[in-house]
Coordinates of C-alpha atoms in Angstrom, one line a residue:
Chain V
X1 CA 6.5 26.7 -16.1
X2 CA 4.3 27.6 -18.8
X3 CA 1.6 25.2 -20.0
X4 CA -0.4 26.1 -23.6
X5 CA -3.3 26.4 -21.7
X6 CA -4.5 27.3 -18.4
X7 CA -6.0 24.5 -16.0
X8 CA -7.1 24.9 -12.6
X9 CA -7.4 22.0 -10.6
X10 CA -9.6 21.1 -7.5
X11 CA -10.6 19.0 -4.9
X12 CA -13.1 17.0 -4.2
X13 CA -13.8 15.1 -1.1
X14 CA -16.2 12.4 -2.4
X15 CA -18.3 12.4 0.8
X16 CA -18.9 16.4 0.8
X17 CA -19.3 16.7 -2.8
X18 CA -21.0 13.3 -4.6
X19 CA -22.7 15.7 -6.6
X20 CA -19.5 16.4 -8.7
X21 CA -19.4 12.7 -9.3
X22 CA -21.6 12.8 -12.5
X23 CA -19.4 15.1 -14.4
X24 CA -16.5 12.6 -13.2
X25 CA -18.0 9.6 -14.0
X26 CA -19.3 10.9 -17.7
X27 CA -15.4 11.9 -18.2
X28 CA -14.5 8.0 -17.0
X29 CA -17.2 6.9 -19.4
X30 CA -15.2 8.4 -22.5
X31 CA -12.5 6.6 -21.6
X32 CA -14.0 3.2 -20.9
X33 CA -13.5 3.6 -17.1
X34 CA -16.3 2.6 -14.0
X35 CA -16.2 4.5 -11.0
X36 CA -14.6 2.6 -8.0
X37 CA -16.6 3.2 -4.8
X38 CA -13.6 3.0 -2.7
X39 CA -12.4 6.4 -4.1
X40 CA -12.4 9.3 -1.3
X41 CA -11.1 12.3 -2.9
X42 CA -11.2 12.9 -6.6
X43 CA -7.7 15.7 -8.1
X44 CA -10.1 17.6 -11.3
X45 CA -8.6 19.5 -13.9
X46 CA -10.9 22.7 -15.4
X47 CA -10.4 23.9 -18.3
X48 CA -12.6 27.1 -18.5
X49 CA -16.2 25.1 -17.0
X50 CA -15.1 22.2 -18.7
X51 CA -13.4 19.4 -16.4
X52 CA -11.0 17.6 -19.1
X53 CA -9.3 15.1 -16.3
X54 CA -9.6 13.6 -13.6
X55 CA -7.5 11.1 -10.7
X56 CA -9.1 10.0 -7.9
X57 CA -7.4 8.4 -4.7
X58 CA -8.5 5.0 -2.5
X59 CA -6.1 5.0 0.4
X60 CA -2.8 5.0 -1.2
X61 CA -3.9 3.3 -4.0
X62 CA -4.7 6.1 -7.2
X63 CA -7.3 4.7 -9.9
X64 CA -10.1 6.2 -12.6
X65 CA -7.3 8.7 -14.3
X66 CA -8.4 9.7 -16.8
X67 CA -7.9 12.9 -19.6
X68 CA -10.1 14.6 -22.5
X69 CA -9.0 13.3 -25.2
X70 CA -8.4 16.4 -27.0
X71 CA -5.9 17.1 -24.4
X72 CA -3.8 14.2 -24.3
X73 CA -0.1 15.0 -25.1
X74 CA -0.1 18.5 -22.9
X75 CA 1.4 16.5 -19.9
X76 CA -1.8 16.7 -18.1
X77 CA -2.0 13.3 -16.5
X78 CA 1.4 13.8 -15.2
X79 CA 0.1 17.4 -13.5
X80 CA -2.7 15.7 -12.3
X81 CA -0.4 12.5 -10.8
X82 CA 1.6 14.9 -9.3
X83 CA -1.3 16.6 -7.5
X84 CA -2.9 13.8 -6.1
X85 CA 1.0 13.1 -4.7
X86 CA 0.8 15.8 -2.8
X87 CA -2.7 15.6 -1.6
X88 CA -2.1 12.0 -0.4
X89 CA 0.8 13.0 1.2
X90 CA -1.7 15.7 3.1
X91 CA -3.5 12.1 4.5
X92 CA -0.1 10.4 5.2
X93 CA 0.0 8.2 2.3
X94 CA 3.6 9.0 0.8
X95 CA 4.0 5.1 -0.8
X96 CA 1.1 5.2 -3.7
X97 CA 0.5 2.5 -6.0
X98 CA -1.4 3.0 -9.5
X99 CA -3.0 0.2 -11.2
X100 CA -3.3 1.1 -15.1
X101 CA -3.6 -0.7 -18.2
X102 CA -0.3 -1.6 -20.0
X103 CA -0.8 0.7 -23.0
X104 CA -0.4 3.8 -20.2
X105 CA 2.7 1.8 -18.9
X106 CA 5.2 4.6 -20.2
X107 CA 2.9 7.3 -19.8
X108 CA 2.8 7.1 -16.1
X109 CA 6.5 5.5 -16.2
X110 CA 7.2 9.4 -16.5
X111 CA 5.9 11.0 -14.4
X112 CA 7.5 8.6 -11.4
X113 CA 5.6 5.8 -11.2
X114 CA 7.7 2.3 -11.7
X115 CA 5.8 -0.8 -12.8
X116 CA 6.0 -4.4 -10.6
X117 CA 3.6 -6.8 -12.4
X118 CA 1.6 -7.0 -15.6
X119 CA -1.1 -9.3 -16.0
X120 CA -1.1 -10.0 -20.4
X121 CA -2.3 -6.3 -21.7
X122 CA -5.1 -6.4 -19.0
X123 CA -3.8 -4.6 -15.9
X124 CA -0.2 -3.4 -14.9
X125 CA 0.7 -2.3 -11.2
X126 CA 3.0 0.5 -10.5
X127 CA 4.4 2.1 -7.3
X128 CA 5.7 5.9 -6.8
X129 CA 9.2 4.7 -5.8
X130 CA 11.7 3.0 -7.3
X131 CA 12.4 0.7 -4.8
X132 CA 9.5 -0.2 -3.1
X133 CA 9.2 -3.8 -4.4
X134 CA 13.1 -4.0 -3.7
X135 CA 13.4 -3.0 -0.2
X136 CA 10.4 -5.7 0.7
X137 CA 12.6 -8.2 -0.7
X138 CA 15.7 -7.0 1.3
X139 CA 13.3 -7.3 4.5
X140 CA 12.5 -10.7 3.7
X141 CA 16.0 -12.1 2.5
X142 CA 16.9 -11.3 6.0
X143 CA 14.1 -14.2 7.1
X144 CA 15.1 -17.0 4.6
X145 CA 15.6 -20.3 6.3
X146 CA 17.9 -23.2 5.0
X147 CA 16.3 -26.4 3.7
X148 CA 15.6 -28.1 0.7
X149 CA 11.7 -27.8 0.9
X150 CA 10.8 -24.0 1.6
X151 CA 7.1 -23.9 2.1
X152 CA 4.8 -20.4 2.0
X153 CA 1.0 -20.0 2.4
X154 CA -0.6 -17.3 2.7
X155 CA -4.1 -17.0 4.4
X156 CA -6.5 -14.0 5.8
X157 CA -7.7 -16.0 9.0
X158 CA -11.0 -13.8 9.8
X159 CA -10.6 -16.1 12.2
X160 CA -8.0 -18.7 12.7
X161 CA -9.8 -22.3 12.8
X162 CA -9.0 -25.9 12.9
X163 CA -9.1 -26.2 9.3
X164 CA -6.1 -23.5 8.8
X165 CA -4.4 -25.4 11.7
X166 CA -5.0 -28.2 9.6
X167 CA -3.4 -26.8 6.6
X168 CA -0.7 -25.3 8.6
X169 CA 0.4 -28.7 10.5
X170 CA 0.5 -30.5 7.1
X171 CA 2.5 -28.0 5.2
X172 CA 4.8 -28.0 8.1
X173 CA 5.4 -31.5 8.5
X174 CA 6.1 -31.5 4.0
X175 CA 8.8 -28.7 4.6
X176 CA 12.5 -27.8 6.0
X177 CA 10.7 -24.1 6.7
X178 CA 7.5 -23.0 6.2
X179 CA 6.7 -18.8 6.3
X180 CA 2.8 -18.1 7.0
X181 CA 2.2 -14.9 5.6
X182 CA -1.4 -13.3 7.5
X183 CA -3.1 -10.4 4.8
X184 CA -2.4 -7.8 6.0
X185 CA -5.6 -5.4 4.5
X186 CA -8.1 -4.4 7.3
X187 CA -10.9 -5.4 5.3
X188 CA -11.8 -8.1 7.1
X189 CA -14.1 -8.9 10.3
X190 CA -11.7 -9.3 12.8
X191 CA -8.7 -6.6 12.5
X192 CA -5.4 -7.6 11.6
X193 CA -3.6 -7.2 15.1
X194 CA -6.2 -9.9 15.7
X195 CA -5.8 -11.8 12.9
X196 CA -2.1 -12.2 13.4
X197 CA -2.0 -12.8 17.5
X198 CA -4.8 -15.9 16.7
X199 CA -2.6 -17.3 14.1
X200 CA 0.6 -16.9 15.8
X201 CA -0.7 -18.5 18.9
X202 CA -2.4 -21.3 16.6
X203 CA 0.6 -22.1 15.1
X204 CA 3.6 -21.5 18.1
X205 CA 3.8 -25.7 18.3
X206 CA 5.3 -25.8 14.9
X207 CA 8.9 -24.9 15.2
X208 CA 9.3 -24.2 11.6
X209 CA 6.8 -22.4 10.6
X210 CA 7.9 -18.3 10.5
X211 CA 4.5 -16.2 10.3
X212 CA 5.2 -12.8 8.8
X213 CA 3.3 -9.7 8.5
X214 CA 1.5 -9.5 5.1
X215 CA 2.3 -6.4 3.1
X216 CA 1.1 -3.8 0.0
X217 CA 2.7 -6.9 -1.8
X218 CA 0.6 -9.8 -1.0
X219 CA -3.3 -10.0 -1.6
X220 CA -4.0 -6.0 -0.7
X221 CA -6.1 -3.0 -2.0
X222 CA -3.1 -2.5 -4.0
X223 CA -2.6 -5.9 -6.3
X224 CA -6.3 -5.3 -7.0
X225 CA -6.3 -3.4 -10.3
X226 CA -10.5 -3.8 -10.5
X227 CA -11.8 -0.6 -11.7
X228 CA -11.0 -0.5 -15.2
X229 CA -12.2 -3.8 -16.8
X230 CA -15.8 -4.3 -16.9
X231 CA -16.6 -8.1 -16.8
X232 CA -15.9 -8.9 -13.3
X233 CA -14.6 -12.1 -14.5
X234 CA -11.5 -10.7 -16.4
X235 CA -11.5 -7.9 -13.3
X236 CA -10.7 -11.2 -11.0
X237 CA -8.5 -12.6 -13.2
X238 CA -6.2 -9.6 -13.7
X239 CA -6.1 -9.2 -9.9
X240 CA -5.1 -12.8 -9.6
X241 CA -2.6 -12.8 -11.7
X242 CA -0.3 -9.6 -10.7
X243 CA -0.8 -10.9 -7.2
X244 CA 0.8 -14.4 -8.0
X245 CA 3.0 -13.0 -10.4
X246 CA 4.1 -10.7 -7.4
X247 CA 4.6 -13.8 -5.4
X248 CA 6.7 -15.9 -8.1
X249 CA 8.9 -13.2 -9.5
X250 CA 9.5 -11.4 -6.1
X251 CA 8.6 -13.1 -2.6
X252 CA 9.6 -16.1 -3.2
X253 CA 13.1 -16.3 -4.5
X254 CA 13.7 -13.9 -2.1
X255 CA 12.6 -16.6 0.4
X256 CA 13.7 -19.7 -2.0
X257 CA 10.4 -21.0 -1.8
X258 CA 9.6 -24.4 -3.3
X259 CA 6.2 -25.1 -2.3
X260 CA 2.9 -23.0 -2.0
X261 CA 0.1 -24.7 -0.1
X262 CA -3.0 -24.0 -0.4
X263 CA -7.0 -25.1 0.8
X264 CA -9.5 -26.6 -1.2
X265 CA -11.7 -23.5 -1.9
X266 CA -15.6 -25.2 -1.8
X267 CA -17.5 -21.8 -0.7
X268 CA -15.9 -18.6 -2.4
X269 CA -15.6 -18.1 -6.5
X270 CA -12.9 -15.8 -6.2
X271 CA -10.6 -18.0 -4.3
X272 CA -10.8 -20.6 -6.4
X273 CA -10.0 -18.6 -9.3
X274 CA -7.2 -17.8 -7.2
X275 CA -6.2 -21.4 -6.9
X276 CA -6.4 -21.8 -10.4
X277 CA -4.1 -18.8 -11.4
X278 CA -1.4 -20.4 -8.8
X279 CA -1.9 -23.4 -10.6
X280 CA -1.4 -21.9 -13.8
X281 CA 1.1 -19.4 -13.3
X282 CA 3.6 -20.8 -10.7
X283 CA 4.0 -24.1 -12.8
X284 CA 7.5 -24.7 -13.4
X285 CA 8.4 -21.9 -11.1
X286 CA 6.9 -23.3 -8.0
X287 CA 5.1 -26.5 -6.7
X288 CA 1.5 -25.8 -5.7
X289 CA 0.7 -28.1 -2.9
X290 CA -3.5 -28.0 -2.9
X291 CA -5.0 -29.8 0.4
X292 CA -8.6 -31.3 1.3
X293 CA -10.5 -29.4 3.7
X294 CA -11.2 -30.8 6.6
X295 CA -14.7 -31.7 8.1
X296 CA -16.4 -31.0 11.7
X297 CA -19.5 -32.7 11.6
X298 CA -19.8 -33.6 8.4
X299 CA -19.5 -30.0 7.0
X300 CA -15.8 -28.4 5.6
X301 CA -14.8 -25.7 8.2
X302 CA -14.5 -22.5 7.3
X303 CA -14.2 -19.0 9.0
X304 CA -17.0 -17.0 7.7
X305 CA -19.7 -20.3 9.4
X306 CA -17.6 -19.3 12.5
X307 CA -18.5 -15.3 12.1
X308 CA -22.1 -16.7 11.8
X309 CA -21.8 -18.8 14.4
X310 CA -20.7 -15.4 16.3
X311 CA -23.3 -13.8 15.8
X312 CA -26.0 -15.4 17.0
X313 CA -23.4 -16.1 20.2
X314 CA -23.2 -19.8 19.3
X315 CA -20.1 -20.4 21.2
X316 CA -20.8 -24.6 22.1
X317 CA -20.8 -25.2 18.0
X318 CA -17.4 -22.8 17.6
X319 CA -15.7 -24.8 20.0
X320 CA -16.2 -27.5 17.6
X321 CA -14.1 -25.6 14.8
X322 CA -11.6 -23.2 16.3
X323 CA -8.4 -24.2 18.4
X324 CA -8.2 -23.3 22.2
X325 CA -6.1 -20.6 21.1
X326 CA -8.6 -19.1 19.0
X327 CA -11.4 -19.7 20.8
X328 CA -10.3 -18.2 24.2
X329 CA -9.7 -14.7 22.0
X330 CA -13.9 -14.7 20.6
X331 CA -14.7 -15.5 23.8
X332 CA -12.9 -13.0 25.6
X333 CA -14.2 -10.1 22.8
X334 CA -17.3 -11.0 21.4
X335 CA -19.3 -13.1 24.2
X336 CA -22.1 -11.1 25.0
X337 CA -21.7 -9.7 28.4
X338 CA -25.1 -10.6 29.3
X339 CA -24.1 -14.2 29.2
X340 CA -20.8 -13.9 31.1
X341 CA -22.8 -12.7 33.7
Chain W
X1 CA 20.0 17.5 8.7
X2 CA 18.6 14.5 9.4
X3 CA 15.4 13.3 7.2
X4 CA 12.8 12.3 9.2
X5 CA 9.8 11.9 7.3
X6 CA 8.6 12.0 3.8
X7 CA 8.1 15.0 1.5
X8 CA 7.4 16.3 -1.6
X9 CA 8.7 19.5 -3.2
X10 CA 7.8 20.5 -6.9
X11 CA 5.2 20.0 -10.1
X12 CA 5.6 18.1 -13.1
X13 CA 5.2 20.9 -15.2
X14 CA 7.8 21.9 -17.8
X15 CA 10.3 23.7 -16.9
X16 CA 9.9 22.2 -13.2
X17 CA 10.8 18.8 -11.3
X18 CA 9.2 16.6 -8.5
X19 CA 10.8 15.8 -5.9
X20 CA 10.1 13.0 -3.3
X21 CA 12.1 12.0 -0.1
X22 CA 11.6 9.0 2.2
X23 CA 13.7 8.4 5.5
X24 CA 16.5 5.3 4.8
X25 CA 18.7 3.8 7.8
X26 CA 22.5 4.2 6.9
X27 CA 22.6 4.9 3.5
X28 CA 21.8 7.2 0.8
X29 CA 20.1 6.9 -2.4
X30 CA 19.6 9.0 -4.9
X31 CA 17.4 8.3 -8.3
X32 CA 17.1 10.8 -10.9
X33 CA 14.6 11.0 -13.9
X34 CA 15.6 13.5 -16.4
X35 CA 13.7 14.3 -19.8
X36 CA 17.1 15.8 -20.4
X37 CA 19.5 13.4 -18.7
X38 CA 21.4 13.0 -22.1
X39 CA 22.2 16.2 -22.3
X40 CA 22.6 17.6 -18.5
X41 CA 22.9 14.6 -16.4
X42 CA 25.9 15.0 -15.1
X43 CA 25.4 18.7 -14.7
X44 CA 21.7 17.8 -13.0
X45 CA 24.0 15.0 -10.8
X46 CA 26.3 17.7 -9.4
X47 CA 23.5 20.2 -8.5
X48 CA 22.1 17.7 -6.3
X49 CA 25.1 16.7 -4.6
X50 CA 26.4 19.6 -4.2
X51 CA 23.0 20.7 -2.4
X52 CA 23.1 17.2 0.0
X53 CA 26.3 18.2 0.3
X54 CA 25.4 21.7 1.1
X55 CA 23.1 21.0 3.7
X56 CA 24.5 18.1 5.3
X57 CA 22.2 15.3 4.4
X58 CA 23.9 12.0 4.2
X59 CA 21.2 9.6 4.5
X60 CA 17.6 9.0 3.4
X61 CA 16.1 8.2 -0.4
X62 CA 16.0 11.2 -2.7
X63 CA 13.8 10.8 -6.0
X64 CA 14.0 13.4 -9.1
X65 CA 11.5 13.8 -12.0
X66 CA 13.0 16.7 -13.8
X67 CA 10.8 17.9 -16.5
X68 CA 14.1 20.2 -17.9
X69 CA 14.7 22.6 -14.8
X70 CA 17.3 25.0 -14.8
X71 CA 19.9 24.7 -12.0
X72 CA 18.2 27.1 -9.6
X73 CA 15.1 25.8 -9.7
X74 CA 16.4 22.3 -9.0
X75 CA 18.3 23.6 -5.8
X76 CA 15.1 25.1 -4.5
X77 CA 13.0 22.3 -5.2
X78 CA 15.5 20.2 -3.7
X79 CA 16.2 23.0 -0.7
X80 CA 12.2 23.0 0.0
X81 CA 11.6 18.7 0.2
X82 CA 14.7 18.3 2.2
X83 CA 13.2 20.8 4.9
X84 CA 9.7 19.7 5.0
X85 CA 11.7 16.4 5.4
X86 CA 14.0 17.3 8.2
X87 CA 13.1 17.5 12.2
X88 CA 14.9 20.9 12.6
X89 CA 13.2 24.4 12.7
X90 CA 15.9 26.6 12.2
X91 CA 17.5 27.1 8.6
X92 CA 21.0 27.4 8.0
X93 CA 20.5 30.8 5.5
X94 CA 24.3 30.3 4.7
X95 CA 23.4 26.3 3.2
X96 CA 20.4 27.9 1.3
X97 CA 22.4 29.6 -1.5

């Protein structure tokens, strides 16, 4: 129980205390790390009034650890790793996943943390249990359908339009089975519970299709290693690849999928870097199925003109984009009740 | 005793172990990480069984990160995550040896 030196270590709840953040971040800036603005509660490590380490936690995700480096070999990351365990417990967070870069691989692999993807010597994503990645693939061996043609696509659906129905229908009609997985994070405009209820309702005239909860596994907080790498571009790219290396080394065998359809990505950079990494990385392993958009009114539909569209209460032009389905949910939430009267 | 929800017991100090348990339907599983599992795995394997044993846990995932703990300490460790874990109140003094 003794250490060779003494260290007491504190708390810091970022939103009480962001005047602690400058000694954190210069201690980040020795070891080439940013400071993630997600981070809510920072585990510190004093050594007299020096602060020689630090770990701070997003949710259930822990990021910016870092150590002085003339303390590195006294087992201090691992003290610190365990302390933010316990203080994430505190906020009911027992599953924790650590994104870190592949040279700390073994490092954290001892003090309980058990890697699931690495993306080249970029990023590496790691989970406190040993079989977290396991069990989810259990759960979802229970779900696999027969057929020759497995299909998956996986899509966020802030909201659910004609142009995912679109995809959905022509997947579906290409496959034996086709599992719609709806992301899970509540990042999004419209919350998940919504999210899933307008897809599921899109999509219940497709006998095949099985829509599934998303998980920590697919597209989350957690497959999104971004703090440590500078360039955003390389940032993206890491968090591309453990997410679809996830997906081809994990989901889908344990589904037998064949085929991952996707959507022409027009509007947004990062998903079509995402396109490309499925392209790139599932080759060989997987076929990747990429579809046209389609139009309404001469422009490609997607969700975020439909969250314009909502708020400036446009619902005549949404009705243009959105199934019934779909469009009886905006109109029973977000019409302004000054209109419905 | 029946595990309920999770827990965590422990440091990773030397001389001490972490220990994390997490509710499982029907089965139980038990991972160990040992700095010393050449040496005392066996030994560190019976100390925890004995304590499941002990106080009557048959289901529910226990993980280990031992950092070279002596028996004693692993029992109490152990003891302490199993009944933050459980739903019961009282303890059994006569399973807590």
């Amino acid at each position: 129980m003794h250490s060779q030196l003494p260290i007491d270590f504190r708390q810091t709840i970022v939103a009480q205390h962001p005047e602690r953040l400058s000694q954190i971040r210069y201690l980040l800036a020795d070891s080439g790390l940013g400071l993630d603005n997600d981070i809510t509660l920072f585990v510190e490590a004093w050594s007299g009034s020096q602060l020689v380490g630090c770990a701070g936690l997003a949710a259930n995700v822990i990021k910016c650890v870092a150590v002085n480096e003339q303390l590195r070999g006294e087992n201090l990351s691992a003290r610190l790793l365990a302390e933010v365990e316990h203080a994430a417990l505190e906020r009911g967070h027992f599953h924790l996943f650590l994104c870190t870069r592949p040279c700390n691989r073994e490092r954290f692999a001892r003090s309980g943390f058990w890697p699931i993807a690495q993306s080249g010597n970029n990023a590496v994503l790691m989970e406190n249990t040993p079989q977290g990645i396991e069990r989810y693939c259990r759960s979802l061996r229970a779900k696999r359908k027969c057929g020759e043609n497995i299909g998956a696509i996986v899509m966020n659906a802030n909201p659910f339009t004609l142009g995912h129905r679109h995809l959905v229908e022509q997947a579906a009609t290409r496959c034996d089975a086709l599992h719609l997985f709806v992301v899970r994070e509540d990042a999004s405009f419209f919350p998940f519970s919504a999210r899933l209820e307008m897809v599921r309702a899109g999509v219940a005239h497709l006998p095949n299709v099985v829509v599934h909860e998303g998980s920590q596994y697919i597209i989350s907080r957690a497959t999104f290693p971004a703090y440590f790498l500078k360039e955003t571009g390389k940032v993206q790219q890491a968090w591309s690849e453990i997410d679809v290396l996830i997906f081809r080394d994990f989901i889908a065998p344990a589904l037998g999928i064949t085929h991952r359809f996707i959507g022409s990505e027009p509007f947004c950079d990062i998903t079509r870097q995402y396109n490309q990494t499925l392209h790139d990385l599932l080759a060989s392993h997987i076929e990747v199925v990429e579809m046209p958009r389609i139009k309404a009114t001469g422009n490609a539909i997607s969700a975020s003109e439909v969250r314009r569209l909502l708020k400036t209460q446009q619902f005549s032009r949404i009705r243009e984009i959105v199934p019934d389905s779909t469009f009886a949910h905006l109109e029973a939430h977000y019409r302004a009740s000054a209109e419905v009267a | 005793m029946k595990i309920v929800r999770e827990a965590l017991a422990g440091t990773q100090e030397s001389s001490d172990l972490m220990v994390k348990i997490a509710p499982a339907h029907g089965e139980l599983e038990i991972v160990i990480h040992s700095e010393v599992i050449k040496q005392f795995g066996d030994q560190i394997r019976q100390v925890v069984s004995d304590t499941l044993c002990a106080m009557n846990v048959h289901q529910g995932l226990i993980i280990i990160e031992d950092k070279g703990a002596l028996d004693c300490v692993i029992r109490a460790r152990l003891q302490s995550a199993l009944l933050r874990a459980a739903d019961e109140q009282a303890v059994n003094g006569g399973a807590l040896k």
